[in-house]
Amino acid sequence: MHDDRRITEVRLDRFVRERIIPAVYTRSVPLTLSSWDVPDEPVTVMEALRHDFVPQEPAAAWGKPWGTKWLRLQGDVPESWGTDPDTAVEIVVDLGFTNETPGFQCEGIAWRPDGTIIKAISPRNQYIPLKLLGSGMAVDFYVEAAANPDVAQGWTFAATPYGDKATAGTAPQYRLGSIAIAELNQTVWELQQDIWTLAGLMHELPMEQPRRHEILRALERMMDAMDPDDIAGTAAAGRRVLAEVLSRPAYASAHQLVATGHAHIDSAWLWPVRETIRKCARTFSNVVALMDEDPGFVFSCSSAQQLAWMKEFYPELFGRIREKVKAGQFVPVGGMWVESDTNMPGGEAMARQFVEGKGFFLNEFGVECREAWLPDSFGYSAALPQIVKSAGSRWFLTQKISWNQVNRMPHHTFNWEGIDGTRLFTHFPPVDTYNSELSGRELAHAERNYRDHGRGTTSLVPFGYGDGGGGPTREMLAAAHRTEDLEGSPKVRVGSAESFFTQAEEEYTALPVWVGEMYLELHRGTYTSQAQTKRGNRRSEHLLREAELWCATATVRTGGSFAYPAAELKRLWRLVLLQQFHDILPGSSIAWVHQDAERNYAAISAGLETLIAQASAALLGEGTQEFLLNAAPHTRDGVPALGAAIRQPAGQPVNALEQDGGYVLDNGVIRAVLDADGLIVSLSDYASGREAIAPGQRGNLLELHRDTPNEWDAWDIDEFYRRNVTALSQAQAVRLETDGPSAVVVVERLAGSSPLTQRITLAPGSDSLAITTSVDWQESEKLLKLGFALDVRADRSAAETQFGHVFRPTHVNTSWEAAKFEICAHRWIHVAEPGYGVAVSNSSTYGHDVTRNIREDDGGTTTTVRLSLLRAPKFPDPTADRGHHELTVTIRPGAGIAEAVEEGYRTNLAPRIVRGANPAEPLFTIGNTALVIEAVKLAEDGSGDVVVRLYESLGQRSAGHIKANFPVRDVYATDLLERPAEAPGVTQDEQGQAGLSLRPFQLVTLRFVR
């Protein structure tokens, strides 16, 4: 047979483009338009409807960046329309859409005159069924059109002014397209879906497979059977020709796909939070409208925050959502407040994502999510399995690891083992997208890509337009129905995530195991970009710790006369959790988002400082005596952990001497030698006598790198940055100052064109040297690193993560290790050889790198620890990180893991001195400093019970007792949601005391019943 395959395929493409698509709507009449332009920020529907609307010219340019135009659409449906059962009347609204990047351009939402939502209007979802208007054959409704600019600009990563209203300009972004009443030919539309599904499948089948050619010839016969001049009249004949190939059942061994509707809406990214709220309303209104049409449609919705917005701003829509939740169609998933970053949030914040998220879903819908749902976060902390399980969940889903640059994950369904040994059933959908259209290409890829064939048969596919929202469409549902049982295709079943996990768990029992973090081999710059946002997060986490501790202590100690501010604490916690969304905290959003974040952090700080002041005043009483409020889990300056007492003298005065143009600082605990350029050439502790700085090397060395990643500027640091570096070894000025009993060496230098001042401080009795770097950062596409070359043969580094630490090799034996050239640490990083180590802590830095080198002269090993202080990416915020920054780092020689943990808290919990009359005994004492109390708070249920969260911090089996220093009726272990739960190693001793024998990094929540 002659091969005319390509001829037929080209014929089909043109037939669809020029014949089928234009015939979907057989006829149309334009609507009469009037409009009102909102002067500034969006307004409510009822406020908009009060304004005067003026005649609107069709096809006119509209929409300054981030502006809103309200359109009124009016007209009458011709009498003869809609009488044919094969047709339906719809209003089609084109706001000036392009066919690409749905969710990244203008969007709209349709409103009835009574202020209720109809559905959204988006680039690939432009229709409104006449029946939804509820006004017979008369058309009269409104469209709220959002002129969101295309910040992505084709993903060229060029600097754009559109991310900030102050620089976005006022030029119209769009031009109105056709806005008309149209008659939908349902048979033509169904034929279009038949062709799309079959053609997509055909192109994915091997050339030698008969099924591919069978489909091709069926499509050819379909075109032959139809009259190109009468598509509407012959569409039914075309469908009859295709019916046979569409009815062929799938292979018995075909892969199974559970398709769940989804719309991964970034809570902020290339748009501000205020626009995300509207994006959610648009998407969810589309979803519930689809549910009305298709009772089998199931939609998975994560992020309690987004549904909380609906409750607050769109209560009528929220009521419709609530009904769909009851019907099992609208399914809350994930159980988190937002889809947060998981690398940088602290342990308690990560726990609160689940406390607040699951709590909201339980309270509002009576639904408990059993899966954690994080398709798009930038890597996954090794502490997550324990946190997820502690929240009462049992499954985990991610997608982003498919973006790895070098190494491919070996499994798609597996047990993920965390730092404490907890294992979590995990799925990584092989479709490699969370925005599937259920196309033939995507379905075939999922089947081919699945790495567990022969053991598992099922995977999950989330479908619907996401990132910028939009969600599933009727076309996607049509594809799902056509591929339920179709030869050559995987079998598609629309269902919930829970139904998938239940099926997969039952069929795949001998799971492979992945141990440790799931490190994303991409987006490593997110540990550093937008340093002020990261500083706000770290500061807020520790202020929340203090506020809850002192408010709980004051409530208990005053017998309740100080009222625990539960509602205000919850509000502030939720605001912090929102900022931990995976495009806010990582620094990968437009300027507007980070300006909002900084304002939020300032408000959070002010609110928490007020609560702390009120609680401490109630706790200590009126007086002039100075007390140290020690919120740290370790004794500080003679004040017990979690208590308030008079501060004790720290130690002998610091001896500071000038030497060779530099300085020697000595407090009898450690000794530091700085050269004439303010670089550390010697650092030792008296306890060990060891020198920490490698021979001939220096600490406190600032280095400036060229930082021009291939793409994803704010997200990425590419390994080749290391090849272009300028050591900032020359100081402009070095001088010695005193700060009370402390000695301070002040160093001034330039980082490129950015003036920089360091204050290197040694305090009496301190085990560490503190370095505070203040810089007016004005660089572009540069990376500033601060390094310490240490005389330590460390084959691995330990970096703090949630409720513990994670080890990473310092060598690059394999591609997996080489890919980790930039790593995340929380408050500290530690390197050691047997018997000796050095800890480096920080106040707000997350990005680090650790390298090793063998010295030729003595054969020793130099392990270099560097912190990434600042970046200056150009996209999506061309002014990212410009301005003043202050970052503190400490280096502690002769430190083990216990000292690193203590140093991390010390650096992040500044001494809080408060005047009062009486000291305050800690609510709790614990018998082993390896057991760290992370949070003290009153119970969520308002009972007045005291809840303590603690963990084993050293990575070893540790035992001790925790004692309540107030009357207690009972004590028992709970999950994160404060429900009774089993906790191995926890025993109830005498009243008010619990015995603890914990495995490495075990997390425990205890409830003390007052």
PDB file of C-alpha atoms in Angstrom, residues 462-637:
ATOM      1  CA  PRO A 462      -4.434  15.978  38.042  1.00  0.00           C
ATOM      2  CA  PHE A 463      -6.190  17.726  35.142  1.00  0.00           C
ATOM      3  CA  GLY A 464      -7.143  21.354  34.691  1.00  0.00           C
ATOM      4  CA  TYR A 465      -5.456  24.636  33.912  1.00  0.00           C
ATOM      5  CA  GLY A 466      -3.431  25.796  36.870  1.00  0.00           C
ATOM      6  CA  ASP A 467      -0.727  28.140  38.146  1.00  0.00           C
ATOM      7  CA  GLY A 468      -2.857  31.109  37.111  1.00  0.00           C
ATOM      8  CA  GLY A 469      -6.055  29.153  37.592  1.00  0.00           C
ATOM      9  CA  GLY A 470      -8.918  28.214  35.334  1.00  0.00           C
ATOM     10  CA  GLY A 471      -9.274  24.574  36.270  1.00  0.00           C
ATOM     11  CA  PRO A 472     -10.908  21.773  34.263  1.00  0.00           C
ATOM     12  CA  THR A 473     -13.015  22.407  31.178  1.00  0.00           C
ATOM     13  CA  ARG A 474     -15.844  20.553  29.521  1.00  0.00           C
ATOM     14  CA  GLU A 475     -13.393  19.527  26.810  1.00  0.00           C
ATOM     15  CA  MET A 476     -11.193  17.800  29.379  1.00  0.00           C
ATOM     16  CA  LEU A 477     -14.174  15.941  30.813  1.00  0.00           C
ATOM     17  CA  ALA A 478     -15.109  14.853  27.299  1.00  0.00           C
ATOM     18  CA  ALA A 479     -11.590  13.462  26.864  1.00  0.00           C
ATOM     19  CA  ALA A 480     -11.834  11.649  30.200  1.00  0.00           C
ATOM     20  CA  HIS A 481     -15.083   9.956  29.215  1.00  0.00           C
ATOM     21  CA  ARG A 482     -13.738   8.915  25.818  1.00  0.00           C
ATOM     22  CA  THR A 483     -10.638   7.322  27.337  1.00  0.00           C
ATOM     23  CA  GLU A 484     -12.388   5.346  30.060  1.00  0.00           C
ATOM     24  CA  ASP A 485     -11.874   2.187  28.040  1.00  0.00           C
ATOM     25  CA  LEU A 486     -10.189   2.932  24.712  1.00  0.00           C
ATOM     26  CA  GLU A 487      -7.815   0.633  22.848  1.00  0.00           C
ATOM     27  CA  GLY A 488      -4.253   1.957  22.782  1.00  0.00           C
ATOM     28  CA  SER A 489      -4.846   4.370  25.657  1.00  0.00           C
ATOM     29  CA  PRO A 490      -4.482   3.989  29.398  1.00  0.00           C
ATOM     30  CA  LYS A 491      -7.801   3.501  31.158  1.00  0.00           C
ATOM     31  CA  VAL A 492      -8.951   6.792  32.638  1.00  0.00           C
ATOM     32  CA  ARG A 493     -11.250   6.961  35.637  1.00  0.00           C
ATOM     33  CA  VAL A 494     -12.376  10.290  37.089  1.00  0.00           C
ATOM     34  CA  GLY A 495     -12.083  10.105  40.849  1.00  0.00           C
ATOM     35  CA  SER A 496     -10.674  11.568  44.037  1.00  0.00           C
ATOM     36  CA  ALA A 497      -7.103  11.487  45.221  1.00  0.00           C
ATOM     37  CA  GLU A 498      -8.206   9.348  48.141  1.00  0.00           C
ATOM     38  CA  SER A 499      -9.697   6.768  45.811  1.00  0.00           C
ATOM     39  CA  PHE A 500      -6.399   6.608  43.952  1.00  0.00           C
ATOM     40  CA  PHE A 501      -4.284   6.246  47.086  1.00  0.00           C
ATOM     41  CA  THR A 502      -6.588   3.586  48.508  1.00  0.00           C
ATOM     42  CA  GLN A 503      -6.395   1.559  45.289  1.00  0.00           C
ATOM     43  CA  ALA A 504      -2.646   2.014  44.897  1.00  0.00           C
ATOM     44  CA  GLU A 505      -1.976   1.097  48.523  1.00  0.00           C
ATOM     45  CA  GLU A 506      -3.995  -2.096  48.224  1.00  0.00           C
ATOM     46  CA  GLU A 507      -2.363  -3.299  45.010  1.00  0.00           C
ATOM     47  CA  TYR A 508       1.253  -2.281  45.655  1.00  0.00           C
ATOM     48  CA  THR A 509       2.349  -3.625  49.019  1.00  0.00           C
ATOM     49  CA  ALA A 510       6.092  -4.358  48.777  1.00  0.00           C
ATOM     50  CA  LEU A 511       7.003  -0.743  48.207  1.00  0.00           C
ATOM     51  CA  PRO A 512      10.533   0.458  47.443  1.00  0.00           C
ATOM     52  CA  VAL A 513      11.925   3.019  49.888  1.00  0.00           C
ATOM     53  CA  TRP A 514      13.420   6.465  49.319  1.00  0.00           C
ATOM     54  CA  VAL A 515      15.376   7.700  52.351  1.00  0.00           C
ATOM     55  CA  GLY A 516      15.941  11.356  53.164  1.00  0.00           C
ATOM     56  CA  GLU A 517      15.053  14.599  51.463  1.00  0.00           C
ATOM     57  CA  MET A 518      13.667  14.807  47.954  1.00  0.00           C
ATOM     58  CA  TYR A 519      16.071  17.467  46.764  1.00  0.00           C
ATOM     59  CA  LEU A 520      14.963  19.366  43.672  1.00  0.00           C
ATOM     60  CA  GLU A 521      17.865  19.674  41.254  1.00  0.00           C
ATOM     61  CA  LEU A 522      16.671  23.109  40.210  1.00  0.00           C
ATOM     62  CA  HIS A 523      15.533  26.379  41.799  1.00  0.00           C
ATOM     63  CA  ARG A 524      18.411  26.449  44.277  1.00  0.00           C
ATOM     64  CA  GLY A 525      18.400  30.245  44.253  1.00  0.00           C
ATOM     65  CA  THR A 526      15.101  30.233  46.124  1.00  0.00           C
ATOM     66  CA  TYR A 527      17.038  29.669  49.343  1.00  0.00           C
ATOM     67  CA  THR A 528      18.421  33.211  48.954  1.00  0.00           C
ATOM     68  CA  SER A 529      16.295  35.459  46.683  1.00  0.00           C
ATOM     69  CA  GLN A 530      14.353  38.295  48.349  1.00  0.00           C
ATOM     70  CA  ALA A 531      16.323  38.360  51.596  1.00  0.00           C
ATOM     71  CA  GLN A 532      13.889  40.714  53.327  1.00  0.00           C
ATOM     72  CA  THR A 533      11.052  38.237  52.862  1.00  0.00           C
ATOM     73  CA  LYS A 534      13.208  35.510  54.372  1.00  0.00           C
ATOM     74  CA  ARG A 535      14.213  37.738  57.268  1.00  0.00           C
ATOM     75  CA  GLY A 536      10.540  38.516  57.902  1.00  0.00           C
ATOM     76  CA  ASN A 537       9.700  34.829  57.975  1.00  0.00           C
ATOM     77  CA  ARG A 538      12.462  33.890  60.390  1.00  0.00           C
ATOM     78  CA  ARG A 539      11.726  36.808  62.683  1.00  0.00           C
ATOM     79  CA  SER A 540       7.991  36.096  62.649  1.00  0.00           C
ATOM     80  CA  GLU A 541       8.469  32.419  63.502  1.00  0.00           C
ATOM     81  CA  HIS A 542      10.481  33.293  66.589  1.00  0.00           C
ATOM     82  CA  LEU A 543       8.170  36.095  67.686  1.00  0.00           C
ATOM     83  CA  LEU A 544       5.276  33.650  67.465  1.00  0.00           C
ATOM     84  CA  ARG A 545       7.206  31.235  69.662  1.00  0.00           C
ATOM     85  CA  GLU A 546       7.746  33.969  72.235  1.00  0.00           C
ATOM     86  CA  ALA A 547       4.196  35.293  72.087  1.00  0.00           C
ATOM     87  CA  GLU A 548       2.578  31.894  72.585  1.00  0.00           C
ATOM     88  CA  LEU A 549       4.997  30.953  75.351  1.00  0.00           C
ATOM     89  CA  TRP A 550       4.585  34.147  77.370  1.00  0.00           C
ATOM     90  CA  CYS A 551       0.843  34.394  76.790  1.00  0.00           C
ATOM     91  CA  ALA A 552       0.386  30.790  77.912  1.00  0.00           C
ATOM     92  CA  THR A 553       2.654  31.331  80.908  1.00  0.00           C
ATOM     93  CA  ALA A 554       0.838  34.534  81.895  1.00  0.00           C
ATOM     94  CA  THR A 555      -2.576  32.872  81.579  1.00  0.00           C
ATOM     95  CA  VAL A 556      -1.564  29.943  83.772  1.00  0.00           C
ATOM     96  CA  ARG A 557       0.375  31.978  86.332  1.00  0.00           C
ATOM     97  CA  THR A 558      -2.356  34.623  86.759  1.00  0.00           C
ATOM     98  CA  GLY A 559      -5.085  32.039  87.107  1.00  0.00           C
ATOM     99  CA  GLY A 560      -6.728  33.232  83.924  1.00  0.00           C
ATOM    100  CA  SER A 561      -6.912  36.951  84.726  1.00  0.00           C
ATOM    101  CA  PHE A 562      -4.698  37.392  81.674  1.00  0.00           C
ATOM    102  CA  ALA A 563      -6.861  36.128  78.819  1.00  0.00           C
ATOM    103  CA  TYR A 564      -4.988  34.015  76.299  1.00  0.00           C
ATOM    104  CA  PRO A 565      -5.346  35.840  72.925  1.00  0.00           C
ATOM    105  CA  ALA A 566      -6.150  32.719  70.916  1.00  0.00           C
ATOM    106  CA  ALA A 567      -7.996  34.456  68.074  1.00  0.00           C
ATOM    107  CA  GLU A 568      -5.284  37.036  67.512  1.00  0.00           C
ATOM    108  CA  LEU A 569      -2.539  34.428  67.629  1.00  0.00           C
ATOM    109  CA  LYS A 570      -4.427  32.310  65.085  1.00  0.00           C
ATOM    110  CA  ARG A 571      -4.862  35.326  62.807  1.00  0.00           C
ATOM    111  CA  LEU A 572      -1.160  36.132  62.952  1.00  0.00           C
ATOM    112  CA  TRP A 573      -0.146  32.511  62.485  1.00  0.00           C
ATOM    113  CA  ARG A 574      -2.315  32.272  59.378  1.00  0.00           C
ATOM    114  CA  LEU A 575      -0.784  35.436  57.962  1.00  0.00           C
ATOM    115  CA  VAL A 576       2.709  34.011  58.482  1.00  0.00           C
ATOM    116  CA  LEU A 577       1.660  30.704  56.926  1.00  0.00           C
ATOM    117  CA  LEU A 578       0.372  32.529  53.853  1.00  0.00           C
ATOM    118  CA  GLN A 579       3.764  34.179  53.363  1.00  0.00           C
ATOM    119  CA  GLN A 580       5.308  30.681  53.337  1.00  0.00           C
ATOM    120  CA  PHE A 581       3.555  29.884  50.065  1.00  0.00           C
ATOM    121  CA  HIS A 582       6.017  28.358  47.618  1.00  0.00           C
ATOM    122  CA  ASP A 583       6.389  31.476  45.492  1.00  0.00           C
ATOM    123  CA  ILE A 584       6.448  34.043  48.318  1.00  0.00           C
ATOM    124  CA  LEU A 585       8.972  32.794  50.868  1.00  0.00           C
ATOM    125  CA  PRO A 586      11.247  31.437  48.077  1.00  0.00           C
ATOM    126  CA  GLY A 587      11.446  34.928  46.588  1.00  0.00           C
ATOM    127  CA  SER A 588      10.158  34.008  43.137  1.00  0.00           C
ATOM    128  CA  SER A 589       7.271  36.474  42.827  1.00  0.00           C
ATOM    129  CA  ILE A 590       6.797  39.937  41.374  1.00  0.00           C
ATOM    130  CA  ALA A 591       7.749  43.050  43.338  1.00  0.00           C
ATOM    131  CA  TRP A 592       4.149  43.688  44.390  1.00  0.00           C
ATOM    132  CA  VAL A 593       3.998  40.351  46.211  1.00  0.00           C
ATOM    133  CA  HIS A 594       7.171  40.996  48.183  1.00  0.00           C
ATOM    134  CA  GLN A 595       6.148  44.552  49.021  1.00  0.00           C
ATOM    135  CA  ASP A 596       2.942  43.088  50.457  1.00  0.00           C
ATOM    136  CA  ALA A 597       4.984  40.485  52.350  1.00  0.00           C
ATOM    137  CA  GLU A 598       7.186  43.132  53.944  1.00  0.00           C
ATOM    138  CA  ARG A 599       4.132  45.131  55.020  1.00  0.00           C
ATOM    139  CA  ASN A 600       2.584  41.960  56.436  1.00  0.00           C
ATOM    140  CA  TYR A 601       5.742  41.090  58.347  1.00  0.00           C
ATOM    141  CA  ALA A 602       5.887  44.592  59.830  1.00  0.00           C
ATOM    142  CA  ALA A 603       2.275  44.253  60.981  1.00  0.00           C
ATOM    143  CA  ILE A 604       2.952  40.766  62.353  1.00  0.00           C
ATOM    144  CA  SER A 605       5.946  42.034  64.297  1.00  0.00           C
ATOM    145  CA  ALA A 606       3.998  44.953  65.755  1.00  0.00           C
ATOM    146  CA  GLY A 607       1.094  42.711  66.723  1.00  0.00           C
ATOM    147  CA  LEU A 608       3.264  40.092  68.382  1.00  0.00           C
ATOM    148  CA  GLU A 609       5.405  42.628  70.217  1.00  0.00           C
ATOM    149  CA  THR A 610       2.204  44.053  71.678  1.00  0.00           C
ATOM    150  CA  LEU A 611       1.064  40.611  72.825  1.00  0.00           C
ATOM    151  CA  ILE A 612       4.479  39.857  74.347  1.00  0.00           C
ATOM    152  CA  ALA A 613       4.499  43.191  76.188  1.00  0.00           C
ATOM    153  CA  GLN A 614       1.001  42.616  77.567  1.00  0.00           C
ATOM    154  CA  ALA A 615       1.793  39.068  78.647  1.00  0.00           C
ATOM    155  CA  SER A 616       5.109  39.973  80.285  1.00  0.00           C
ATOM    156  CA  ALA A 617       3.500  42.855  82.169  1.00  0.00           C
ATOM    157  CA  ALA A 618       0.824  40.514  83.532  1.00  0.00           C
ATOM    158  CA  LEU A 619       3.418  37.854  84.305  1.00  0.00           C
ATOM    159  CA  LEU A 620       6.073  39.952  86.039  1.00  0.00           C
ATOM    160  CA  GLY A 621       3.933  42.696  87.581  1.00  0.00           C
ATOM    161  CA  GLU A 622       4.822  46.357  87.891  1.00  0.00           C
ATOM    162  CA  GLY A 623       8.364  47.038  89.013  1.00  0.00           C
ATOM    163  CA  THR A 624      11.778  48.397  88.088  1.00  0.00           C
ATOM    164  CA  GLN A 625      13.821  45.209  88.290  1.00  0.00           C
ATOM    165  CA  GLU A 626      15.223  44.039  84.951  1.00  0.00           C
ATOM    166  CA  PHE A 627      14.440  40.461  83.993  1.00  0.00           C
ATOM    167  CA  LEU A 628      15.603  38.376  81.066  1.00  0.00           C
ATOM    168  CA  LEU A 629      12.717  36.580  79.377  1.00  0.00           C
ATOM    169  CA  ASN A 630      14.380  33.436  78.101  1.00  0.00           C
ATOM    170  CA  ALA A 631      12.208  31.893  75.406  1.00  0.00           C
ATOM    171  CA  ALA A 632      15.023  29.600  74.296  1.00  0.00           C
ATOM    172  CA  PRO A 633      14.888  25.895  75.192  1.00  0.00           C
ATOM    173  CA  HIS A 634      18.297  26.208  76.902  1.00  0.00           C
ATOM    174  CA  THR A 635      19.487  28.079  79.973  1.00  0.00           C
ATOM    175  CA  ARG A 636      20.823  31.507  79.058  1.00  0.00           C
ATOM    176  CA  ASP A 637      22.877  33.818  81.284  1.00  0.00           C
TER     177      ASP A 637
END
